[in-house]
Amino acid sequence: PALGLFLFTIARDPLRIIILIAGAFFWLVSLLLSSLIWFIAIKASNPQDELLQKGLLIFGVMFSVLLQEAFRFLYYKLLRKAIEGLVALSEDSCSPISIQQMAYVAGVGFGLMSGAFSTINLLADALGPGTVGIHGDSQLYFLTSAFMTMVMIFLHTFWAILFFHGCEHQRWWEITAVVVMHLAVSGLTFCNPLYIGSLVPSYLLMATAATWAYLLSGGSAQNLRRFLLCK
């Protein structure tokens, strides 16, 4: 599905490709910084203290989420400046791409880079040694991880639309809602290996974010019905 989004809505437009790559770069920098902080915290702590190590893991995840959202805001500011530059250079004083389209492409960039790193981690685990579930654990680890990766890609896309809309119209509660949802989805992963406890709520949040983003983008029930009926 994520590849389909890229091929059918982004790949044919060079400007969108540039925005997507820049968005992926911003997410990568946020991951690098949060990983550095977590690595320093791990090295400075007692590795024998399991409770402390678990606390540091939770801290690392929450800090990473907040840093990703901070970089999303910085990227919005950068794109805002880019739009002003494009308008100034345009003969008809119009930008070739709207802020809603930029938000969508930036979200896909965040999501694809997030999904790429999740996939790399999965492939690294798949190299072995060992067999999934050999000690009585769930054998659905790779399948559920794939579904979780997909939902995170879509969520980043919808979150970007909501986040940019909130910044554009100074609706700070929309930005807060995005941060809270991101923290909630990331926190749900601590329910694993009880995968139903993380996947089901995550997909419900995805449906909520998708509906919200659709409505903010000018969508309506009538337009959705026409699309489903191919009218």
PDB file of C-alpha atoms in Angstrom:
ATOM      1  CA  PRO A   1       0.000   0.000   0.000  1.00  0.00           C
ATOM      2  CA  ALA A   2       2.775   2.465   0.855  1.00  0.00           C
ATOM      3  CA  LEU A   3       4.520   1.751  -2.431  1.00  0.00           C
ATOM      4  CA  GLY A   4       1.217   2.340  -4.203  1.00  0.00           C
ATOM      5  CA  LEU A   5       0.889   5.761  -2.567  1.00  0.00           C
ATOM      6  CA  PHE A   6       4.320   6.686  -3.838  1.00  0.00           C
ATOM      7  CA  LEU A   7       3.886   5.342  -7.370  1.00  0.00           C
ATOM      8  CA  PHE A   8       0.431   6.741  -8.055  1.00  0.00           C
ATOM      9  CA  THR A   9       0.509  10.073  -6.225  1.00  0.00           C
ATOM     10  CA  ILE A  10       4.138  11.205  -5.928  1.00  0.00           C
ATOM     11  CA  ALA A  11       6.512   9.502  -8.384  1.00  0.00           C
ATOM     12  CA  ARG A  12       5.410  11.505 -11.447  1.00  0.00           C
ATOM     13  CA  ASP A  13       6.038  14.919  -9.859  1.00  0.00           C
ATOM     14  CA  PRO A  14       9.701  15.940  -9.314  1.00  0.00           C
ATOM     15  CA  LEU A  15       8.748  18.576  -6.731  1.00  0.00           C
ATOM     16  CA  ARG A  16       6.829  16.023  -4.684  1.00  0.00           C
ATOM     17  CA  ILE A  17       9.766  13.623  -4.830  1.00  0.00           C
ATOM     18  CA  ILE A  18      12.053  16.338  -3.441  1.00  0.00           C
ATOM     19  CA  ILE A  19       9.597  17.063  -0.609  1.00  0.00           C
ATOM     20  CA  LEU A  20       9.297  13.350   0.158  1.00  0.00           C
ATOM     21  CA  ILE A  21      13.069  12.837   0.301  1.00  0.00           C
ATOM     22  CA  ALA A  22      13.490  15.902   2.511  1.00  0.00           C
ATOM     23  CA  GLY A  23      10.743  14.625   4.824  1.00  0.00           C
ATOM     24  CA  ALA A  24      12.441  11.245   5.056  1.00  0.00           C
ATOM     25  CA  PHE A  25      15.707  13.023   5.876  1.00  0.00           C
ATOM     26  CA  PHE A  26      14.084  15.013   8.697  1.00  0.00           C
ATOM     27  CA  TRP A  27      12.684  11.811  10.206  1.00  0.00           C
ATOM     28  CA  LEU A  28      16.094  10.154   9.897  1.00  0.00           C
ATOM     29  CA  VAL A  29      17.817  13.032  11.714  1.00  0.00           C
ATOM     30  CA  SER A  30      15.257  12.841  14.534  1.00  0.00           C
ATOM     31  CA  LEU A  31      15.905   9.110  14.854  1.00  0.00           C
ATOM     32  CA  LEU A  32      19.667   9.663  14.890  1.00  0.00           C
ATOM     33  CA  LEU A  33      19.446  12.238  17.689  1.00  0.00           C
ATOM     34  CA  SER A  34      17.039  10.195  19.809  1.00  0.00           C
ATOM     35  CA  SER A  35      19.194   7.068  19.328  1.00  0.00           C
ATOM     36  CA  LEU A  36      22.245   9.021  20.446  1.00  0.00           C
ATOM     37  CA  ILE A  37      20.504  10.214  23.621  1.00  0.00           C
ATOM     38  CA  TRP A  38      19.246   6.703  24.402  1.00  0.00           C
ATOM     39  CA  PHE A  39      22.692   5.187  23.760  1.00  0.00           C
ATOM     40  CA  ILE A  40      24.313   7.655  26.151  1.00  0.00           C
ATOM     41  CA  ALA A  41      21.670   6.943  28.793  1.00  0.00           C
ATOM     42  CA  ILE A  42      22.192   3.178  28.463  1.00  0.00           C
ATOM     43  CA  LYS A  43      25.967   3.455  28.742  1.00  0.00           C
ATOM     44  CA  ALA A  44      25.713   5.732  31.775  1.00  0.00           C
ATOM     45  CA  SER A  45      23.332   3.400  33.650  1.00  0.00           C
ATOM     46  CA  ASN A  46      23.688   0.095  35.435  1.00  0.00           C
ATOM     47  CA  PRO A  47      23.014  -2.719  32.922  1.00  0.00           C
ATOM     48  CA  GLN A  48      22.162  -5.130  35.761  1.00  0.00           C
ATOM     49  CA  ASP A  49      19.228  -3.022  36.936  1.00  0.00           C
ATOM     50  CA  GLU A  50      16.336  -4.433  34.875  1.00  0.00           C
ATOM     51  CA  LEU A  51      13.784  -1.960  36.208  1.00  0.00           C
ATOM     52  CA  LEU A  52      16.020   0.957  35.273  1.00  0.00           C
ATOM     53  CA  GLN A  53      16.683  -0.485  31.820  1.00  0.00           C
ATOM     54  CA  LYS A  54      12.946  -0.856  31.198  1.00  0.00           C
ATOM     55  CA  GLY A  55      12.402   2.702  32.339  1.00  0.00           C
ATOM     56  CA  LEU A  56      15.111   3.924  29.995  1.00  0.00           C
ATOM     57  CA  LEU A  57      13.488   2.023  27.129  1.00  0.00           C
ATOM     58  CA  ILE A  58      10.154   3.724  27.806  1.00  0.00           C
ATOM     59  CA  PHE A  59      11.930   7.072  28.093  1.00  0.00           C
ATOM     60  CA  GLY A  60      13.729   6.450  24.802  1.00  0.00           C
ATOM     61  CA  VAL A  61      10.500   5.682  22.951  1.00  0.00           C
ATOM     62  CA  MET A  62       8.632   8.680  24.341  1.00  0.00           C
ATOM     63  CA  PHE A  63      11.579  11.013  23.723  1.00  0.00           C
ATOM     64  CA  SER A  64      11.883   9.741  20.161  1.00  0.00           C
ATOM     65  CA  VAL A  65       8.195  10.475  19.524  1.00  0.00           C
ATOM     66  CA  LEU A  66       8.480  14.021  20.860  1.00  0.00           C
ATOM     67  CA  LEU A  67      11.624  14.612  18.803  1.00  0.00           C
ATOM     68  CA  GLN A  68       9.905  13.330  15.640  1.00  0.00           C
ATOM     69  CA  GLU A  69       7.040  15.751  16.184  1.00  0.00           C
ATOM     70  CA  ALA A  70       9.493  18.594  16.831  1.00  0.00           C
ATOM     71  CA  PHE A  71      11.186  17.836  13.509  1.00  0.00           C
ATOM     72  CA  ARG A  72       7.768  17.649  11.839  1.00  0.00           C
ATOM     73  CA  PHE A  73       7.161  21.199  13.058  1.00  0.00           C
ATOM     74  CA  LEU A  74      10.575  22.335  11.791  1.00  0.00           C
ATOM     75  CA  TYR A  75       9.805  20.751   8.429  1.00  0.00           C
ATOM     76  CA  TYR A  76       6.484  22.586   8.290  1.00  0.00           C
ATOM     77  CA  LYS A  77       8.325  25.875   8.889  1.00  0.00           C
ATOM     78  CA  LEU A  78      10.787  25.014   6.117  1.00  0.00           C
ATOM     79  CA  LEU A  79       8.021  24.154   3.652  1.00  0.00           C
ATOM     80  CA  ARG A  80       6.187  27.347   4.577  1.00  0.00           C
ATOM     81  CA  LYS A  81       9.266  29.335   3.582  1.00  0.00           C
ATOM     82  CA  ALA A  82       9.549  27.265   0.412  1.00  0.00           C
ATOM     83  CA  ILE A  83       5.965  28.122  -0.573  1.00  0.00           C
ATOM     84  CA  GLU A  84       6.673  31.826  -0.127  1.00  0.00           C
ATOM     85  CA  GLY A  85       9.722  31.461  -2.367  1.00  0.00           C
ATOM     86  CA  LEU A  86       7.767  29.568  -5.019  1.00  0.00           C
ATOM     87  CA  VAL A  87       5.045  32.208  -5.021  1.00  0.00           C
ATOM     88  CA  ALA A  88       7.634  34.965  -5.410  1.00  0.00           C
ATOM     89  CA  LEU A  89       9.200  33.199  -8.403  1.00  0.00           C
ATOM     90  CA  SER A  90       5.899  32.277 -10.024  1.00  0.00           C
ATOM     91  CA  GLU A  91       4.610  34.432 -12.867  1.00  0.00           C
ATOM     92  CA  ASP A  92       0.995  34.151 -11.718  1.00  0.00           C
ATOM     93  CA  SER A  93       1.883  34.518  -8.004  1.00  0.00           C
ATOM     94  CA  CYS A  94       0.571  31.015  -7.275  1.00  0.00           C
ATOM     95  CA  SER A  95       2.397  28.098  -5.712  1.00  0.00           C
ATOM     96  CA  PRO A  96       2.577  24.941  -7.870  1.00  0.00           C
ATOM     97  CA  ILE A  97       1.724  22.863  -4.796  1.00  0.00           C
ATOM     98  CA  SER A  98      -0.639  23.534  -1.894  1.00  0.00           C
ATOM     99  CA  ILE A  99       0.182  23.192   1.788  1.00  0.00           C
ATOM    100  CA  GLN A 100      -2.243  20.233   2.007  1.00  0.00           C
ATOM    101  CA  GLN A 101      -0.374  18.448  -0.764  1.00  0.00           C
ATOM    102  CA  MET A 102       2.934  19.236   0.915  1.00  0.00           C
ATOM    103  CA  ALA A 103       1.594  17.842   4.186  1.00  0.00           C
ATOM    104  CA  TYR A 104       0.552  14.607   2.481  1.00  0.00           C
ATOM    105  CA  VAL A 105       3.879  14.139   0.689  1.00  0.00           C
ATOM    106  CA  ALA A 106       5.865  15.033   3.815  1.00  0.00           C
ATOM    107  CA  GLY A 107       3.825  12.511   5.803  1.00  0.00           C
ATOM    108  CA  VAL A 108       4.507   9.796   3.260  1.00  0.00           C
ATOM    109  CA  GLY A 109       8.212  10.647   3.495  1.00  0.00           C
ATOM    110  CA  PHE A 110       8.147  10.325   7.278  1.00  0.00           C
ATOM    111  CA  GLY A 111       6.177   7.091   7.025  1.00  0.00           C
ATOM    112  CA  LEU A 112       8.316   5.441   4.358  1.00  0.00           C
ATOM    113  CA  MET A 113      11.532   6.107   6.241  1.00  0.00           C
ATOM    114  CA  SER A 114       9.940   4.841   9.456  1.00  0.00           C
ATOM    115  CA  GLY A 115       8.725   1.723   7.658  1.00  0.00           C
ATOM    116  CA  ALA A 116      12.116   1.175   6.035  1.00  0.00           C
ATOM    117  CA  PHE A 117      13.877   1.112   9.389  1.00  0.00           C
ATOM    118  CA  SER A 118      11.223  -1.174  10.873  1.00  0.00           C
ATOM    119  CA  THR A 119      11.670  -3.550   7.945  1.00  0.00           C
ATOM    120  CA  ILE A 120      15.451  -3.514   8.331  1.00  0.00           C
ATOM    121  CA  ASN A 121      15.072  -4.479  11.992  1.00  0.00           C
ATOM    122  CA  LEU A 122      12.722  -7.315  11.037  1.00  0.00           C
ATOM    123  CA  LEU A 123      15.099  -8.627   8.394  1.00  0.00           C
ATOM    124  CA  ALA A 124      17.980  -8.463  10.868  1.00  0.00           C
ATOM    125  CA  ASP A 125      15.972 -10.589  13.316  1.00  0.00           C
ATOM    126  CA  ALA A 126      14.998 -12.994  10.538  1.00  0.00           C
ATOM    127  CA  LEU A 127      18.639 -13.791   9.796  1.00  0.00           C
ATOM    128  CA  GLY A 128      18.729 -15.835  12.992  1.00  0.00           C
ATOM    129  CA  PRO A 129      19.968 -17.845  14.669  1.00  0.00           C
ATOM    130  CA  GLY A 130      16.841 -19.464  16.050  1.00  0.00           C
ATOM    131  CA  THR A 131      13.270 -20.261  15.106  1.00  0.00           C
ATOM    132  CA  VAL A 132      10.330 -17.970  15.825  1.00  0.00           C
ATOM    133  CA  GLY A 133       8.159 -19.407  18.595  1.00  0.00           C
ATOM    134  CA  ILE A 134      10.503 -22.273  19.469  1.00  0.00           C
ATOM    135  CA  HIS A 135      10.234 -21.462  23.192  1.00  0.00           C
ATOM    136  CA  GLY A 136       6.464 -21.146  23.178  1.00  0.00           C
ATOM    137  CA  ASP A 137       6.323 -17.509  22.046  1.00  0.00           C
ATOM    138  CA  SER A 138       3.992 -16.332  19.326  1.00  0.00           C
ATOM    139  CA  GLN A 139       4.876 -17.422  15.803  1.00  0.00           C
ATOM    140  CA  LEU A 140       3.099 -14.352  14.441  1.00  0.00           C
ATOM    141  CA  TYR A 141       5.943 -11.978  15.260  1.00  0.00           C
ATOM    142  CA  PHE A 142       6.915 -11.159  11.671  1.00  0.00           C
ATOM    143  CA  LEU A 143       3.319 -10.980  10.440  1.00  0.00           C
ATOM    144  CA  THR A 144       2.149  -8.672  13.202  1.00  0.00           C
ATOM    145  CA  SER A 145       5.284  -6.563  12.857  1.00  0.00           C
ATOM    146  CA  ALA A 146       4.522  -6.128   9.163  1.00  0.00           C
ATOM    147  CA  PHE A 147       0.971  -4.989   9.958  1.00  0.00           C
ATOM    148  CA  MET A 148       2.323  -2.609  12.605  1.00  0.00           C
ATOM    149  CA  THR A 149       4.798  -1.175  10.119  1.00  0.00           C
ATOM    150  CA  MET A 150       2.008  -0.573   7.618  1.00  0.00           C
ATOM    151  CA  VAL A 151      -0.199   1.185  10.153  1.00  0.00           C
ATOM    152  CA  MET A 152       2.685   3.448  11.201  1.00  0.00           C
ATOM    153  CA  ILE A 153       3.302   4.487   7.581  1.00  0.00           C
ATOM    154  CA  PHE A 154      -0.338   5.444   7.139  1.00  0.00           C
ATOM    155  CA  LEU A 155      -0.487   7.136  10.529  1.00  0.00           C
ATOM    156  CA  HIS A 156       2.510   9.323   9.710  1.00  0.00           C
ATOM    157  CA  THR A 157       0.734  10.368   6.518  1.00  0.00           C
ATOM    158  CA  PHE A 158      -2.498  11.279   8.305  1.00  0.00           C
ATOM    159  CA  TRP A 159      -0.675  12.881  11.220  1.00  0.00           C
ATOM    160  CA  ALA A 160       1.213  15.174   8.851  1.00  0.00           C
ATOM    161  CA  ILE A 161      -2.049  16.388   7.306  1.00  0.00           C
ATOM    162  CA  LEU A 162      -3.524  17.074  10.744  1.00  0.00           C
ATOM    163  CA  PHE A 163      -0.309  18.621  12.065  1.00  0.00           C
ATOM    164  CA  PHE A 164       0.195  20.962   9.117  1.00  0.00           C
ATOM    165  CA  HIS A 165      -3.462  21.986   9.214  1.00  0.00           C
ATOM    166  CA  GLY A 166      -3.130  22.799  12.898  1.00  0.00           C
ATOM    167  CA  CYS A 167       0.001  24.866  12.284  1.00  0.00           C
ATOM    168  CA  GLU A 168      -1.530  26.631   9.296  1.00  0.00           C
ATOM    169  CA  HIS A 169      -4.692  27.657  11.164  1.00  0.00           C
ATOM    170  CA  GLN A 170      -3.090  27.920  14.630  1.00  0.00           C
ATOM    171  CA  ARG A 171      -5.273  25.149  16.013  1.00  0.00           C
ATOM    172  CA  TRP A 172      -2.838  23.943  18.635  1.00  0.00           C
ATOM    173  CA  TRP A 173      -5.256  21.319  19.905  1.00  0.00           C
ATOM    174  CA  GLU A 174      -4.908  19.501  16.566  1.00  0.00           C
ATOM    175  CA  ILE A 175      -1.144  19.452  17.000  1.00  0.00           C
ATOM    176  CA  THR A 176      -1.585  18.221  20.563  1.00  0.00           C
ATOM    177  CA  ALA A 177      -3.928  15.487  19.331  1.00  0.00           C
ATOM    178  CA  VAL A 178      -1.287  14.290  16.858  1.00  0.00           C
ATOM    179  CA  VAL A 179       1.390  14.150  19.563  1.00  0.00           C
ATOM    180  CA  VAL A 180      -0.951  12.307  21.947  1.00  0.00           C
ATOM    181  CA  MET A 181      -1.921   9.766  19.273  1.00  0.00           C
ATOM    182  CA  HIS A 182       1.729   9.209  18.389  1.00  0.00           C
ATOM    183  CA  LEU A 183       2.619   8.672  22.035  1.00  0.00           C
ATOM    184  CA  ALA A 184      -0.354   6.328  22.456  1.00  0.00           C
ATOM    185  CA  VAL A 185       0.498   4.152  19.444  1.00  0.00           C
ATOM    186  CA  SER A 186       4.144   3.939  20.463  1.00  0.00           C
ATOM    187  CA  GLY A 187       3.159   3.103  24.021  1.00  0.00           C
ATOM    188  CA  LEU A 188       0.833   0.347  22.805  1.00  0.00           C
ATOM    189  CA  THR A 189       3.820  -1.556  21.437  1.00  0.00           C
ATOM    190  CA  PHE A 190       4.802  -2.306  25.032  1.00  0.00           C
ATOM    191  CA  CYS A 191       1.753  -4.617  25.119  1.00  0.00           C
ATOM    192  CA  ASN A 192       3.627  -7.049  22.859  1.00  0.00           C
ATOM    193  CA  PRO A 193       3.756 -10.027  22.622  1.00  0.00           C
ATOM    194  CA  LEU A 194       0.033  -9.533  23.320  1.00  0.00           C
ATOM    195  CA  TYR A 195      -0.279  -8.352  19.731  1.00  0.00           C
ATOM    196  CA  ILE A 196      -4.030  -7.866  19.774  1.00  0.00           C
ATOM    197  CA  GLY A 197      -3.487  -5.275  22.499  1.00  0.00           C
ATOM    198  CA  SER A 198      -1.343  -3.155  20.192  1.00  0.00           C
ATOM    199  CA  LEU A 199      -2.661  -3.846  16.696  1.00  0.00           C
ATOM    200  CA  VAL A 200      -6.397  -3.372  17.266  1.00  0.00           C
ATOM    201  CA  PRO A 201      -6.173   0.006  19.064  1.00  0.00           C
ATOM    202  CA  SER A 202      -3.555   1.180  16.552  1.00  0.00           C
ATOM    203  CA  TYR A 203      -5.828   0.408  13.605  1.00  0.00           C
ATOM    204  CA  LEU A 204      -8.749   2.111  15.352  1.00  0.00           C
ATOM    205  CA  LEU A 205      -6.600   5.199  15.828  1.00  0.00           C
ATOM    206  CA  MET A 206      -5.567   4.970  12.182  1.00  0.00           C
ATOM    207  CA  ALA A 207      -9.215   4.919  11.094  1.00  0.00           C
ATOM    208  CA  THR A 208      -9.927   7.924  13.303  1.00  0.00           C
ATOM    209  CA  ALA A 209      -6.919   9.856  11.985  1.00  0.00           C
ATOM    210  CA  ALA A 210      -7.803   8.922   8.381  1.00  0.00           C
ATOM    211  CA  THR A 211     -11.376  10.165   8.749  1.00  0.00           C
ATOM    212  CA  TRP A 212     -10.213  13.362  10.422  1.00  0.00           C
ATOM    213  CA  ALA A 213      -7.575  14.035   7.756  1.00  0.00           C
ATOM    214  CA  TYR A 214     -10.098  13.295   4.988  1.00  0.00           C
ATOM    215  CA  LEU A 215     -12.549  15.833   6.364  1.00  0.00           C
ATOM    216  CA  LEU A 216      -9.873  18.491   6.892  1.00  0.00           C
ATOM    217  CA  SER A 217      -8.739  18.007   3.297  1.00  0.00           C
ATOM    218  CA  GLY A 218     -12.205  18.905   2.023  1.00  0.00           C
ATOM    219  CA  GLY A 219     -13.623  15.408   1.775  1.00  0.00           C
ATOM    220  CA  SER A 220     -17.276  14.592   2.394  1.00  0.00           C
ATOM    221  CA  ALA A 221     -19.520  11.564   2.655  1.00  0.00           C
ATOM    222  CA  GLN A 222     -20.964  12.379  -0.760  1.00  0.00           C
ATOM    223  CA  ASN A 223     -17.535  12.437  -2.401  1.00  0.00           C
ATOM    224  CA  LEU A 224     -16.631   9.149  -0.721  1.00  0.00           C
ATOM    225  CA  ARG A 225     -19.805   7.532  -1.967  1.00  0.00           C
ATOM    226  CA  ARG A 226     -19.135   8.733  -5.506  1.00  0.00           C
ATOM    227  CA  PHE A 227     -15.616   7.319  -5.313  1.00  0.00           C
ATOM    228  CA  LEU A 228     -16.803   3.922  -4.064  1.00  0.00           C
ATOM    229  CA  LEU A 229     -19.488   3.802  -6.762  1.00  0.00           C
ATOM    230  CA  CYS A 230     -16.985   4.970  -9.402  1.00  0.00           C
ATOM    231  CA  LYS A 231     -19.189   7.875 -10.446  1.00  0.00           C
TER     232      LYS A 231
END
